[in-house]
Amino acid sequence: GSEMCIRDRLGIGPAAGLRIRWTPRLVSLFTGAWHWLPDQPSFAEWLAEGTLRWAFSDDMAVSLEGQINNQERETRGSWMVYF
């Protein structure tokens, strides 16, 4: 069988986001957060994310996304079809 691990953490802190519509079909979204974790060995964590999405038609778009935090970095690309 498989085992699932769930982490419970209590944290508090600010978060913010910015959405920019460069053209009717090109949009970016940036978000960031910092959390204070009073009961954890690592007393704080931070996260920044960004997305750039281009809809080249009414039913198709491409997206480039990135995320960075105090432990790892990740990038993703997506092709979206809307119906």
Tab-separated table of C-alpha atoms in Angstrom:
chain	number	residue	atom	x	y	z
A	1	GLY	CA	0.000	0.000	0.000
A	2	SER	CA	0.922	3.629	-0.139
A	3	GLU	CA	1.336	5.938	2.804
A	4	MET	CA	0.387	9.604	2.873
A	5	CYS	CA	2.145	12.149	5.075
A	6	ILE	CA	0.264	15.249	6.182
A	7	ARG	CA	2.133	18.128	7.836
A	8	ASP	CA	0.220	20.359	10.235
A	9	ARG	CA	1.853	23.710	10.855
A	10	LEU	CA	0.604	26.916	12.380
A	11	GLY	CA	1.938	30.050	10.717
A	12	ILE	CA	1.155	33.720	10.359
A	13	GLY	CA	2.478	36.364	7.994
A	14	PRO	CA	1.862	38.682	5.065
A	15	ALA	CA	1.037	37.731	1.476
A	16	ALA	CA	0.640	39.920	-1.609
A	17	GLY	CA	-0.026	39.592	-5.307
A	18	LEU	CA	0.105	41.618	-8.499
A	19	ARG	CA	-1.744	40.892	-11.738
A	20	ILE	CA	-0.724	42.744	-14.906
A	21	ARG	CA	-2.633	42.582	-18.190
A	22	TRP	CA	0.030	43.557	-20.739
A	23	THR	CA	-2.303	43.081	-23.718
A	24	PRO	CA	-5.802	41.582	-24.005
A	25	ARG	CA	-4.163	38.146	-24.467
A	26	LEU	CA	-0.985	38.396	-22.337
A	27	VAL	CA	-1.319	38.333	-18.532
A	28	SER	CA	1.177	37.888	-15.706
A	29	LEU	CA	0.563	37.124	-12.045
A	30	PHE	CA	3.135	37.474	-9.271
A	31	THR	CA	2.552	36.455	-5.652
A	32	GLY	CA	4.707	36.296	-2.567
A	33	ALA	CA	4.310	35.272	1.057
A	34	TRP	CA	6.332	35.053	4.253
A	35	HIS	CA	5.160	32.924	7.187
A	36	TRP	CA	6.385	32.894	10.754
A	37	LEU	CA	6.203	29.342	12.147
A	38	PRO	CA	6.506	29.615	15.926
A	39	ASP	CA	6.423	25.864	16.636
A	40	GLN	CA	8.834	24.685	13.894
A	41	PRO	CA	12.621	24.111	13.829
A	42	SER	CA	12.767	26.456	10.825
A	43	PHE	CA	11.124	29.560	12.306
A	44	ALA	CA	10.082	31.065	8.963
A	45	GLU	CA	9.384	30.221	5.341
A	46	TRP	CA	8.929	32.336	2.238
A	47	LEU	CA	7.452	31.710	-1.202
A	48	ALA	CA	7.433	33.649	-4.489
A	49	GLU	CA	5.473	32.552	-7.582
A	50	GLY	CA	5.101	33.956	-11.066
A	51	THR	CA	2.966	33.057	-14.070
A	52	LEU	CA	3.015	34.395	-17.629
A	53	ARG	CA	0.068	33.284	-19.787
A	54	TRP	CA	-0.497	34.030	-23.478
A	55	ALA	CA	-3.870	33.169	-25.010
A	56	PHE	CA	-3.182	32.991	-28.730
A	57	SER	CA	-6.830	32.143	-29.474
A	58	ASP	CA	-10.109	32.024	-27.557
A	59	ASP	CA	-9.677	28.324	-26.840
A	60	MET	CA	-5.871	27.853	-26.506
A	61	ALA	CA	-3.132	29.325	-24.334
A	62	VAL	CA	0.413	28.635	-23.198
A	63	SER	CA	1.654	29.286	-19.700
A	64	LEU	CA	5.079	29.534	-18.082
A	65	GLU	CA	5.110	29.279	-14.293
A	66	GLY	CA	7.844	29.444	-11.701
A	67	GLN	CA	8.039	29.052	-7.960
A	68	ILE	CA	10.855	29.591	-5.495
A	69	ASN	CA	10.870	29.175	-1.735
A	70	ASN	CA	13.419	28.780	1.027
A	71	GLN	CA	13.864	25.080	0.142
A	72	GLU	CA	13.426	24.570	-3.621
A	73	ARG	CA	12.882	26.030	-7.095
A	74	GLU	CA	10.463	24.810	-9.757
A	75	THR	CA	9.439	25.823	-13.294
A	76	ARG	CA	6.570	24.486	-15.401
A	77	GLY	CA	5.230	25.014	-18.878
A	78	SER	CA	1.641	24.276	-19.879
A	79	TRP	CA	-0.452	24.133	-23.036
A	80	MET	CA	-4.114	24.796	-22.237
A	81	VAL	CA	-7.146	23.973	-24.357
A	82	TYR	CA	-10.473	25.473	-23.285
A	83	PHE	CA	-13.789	23.977	-24.376
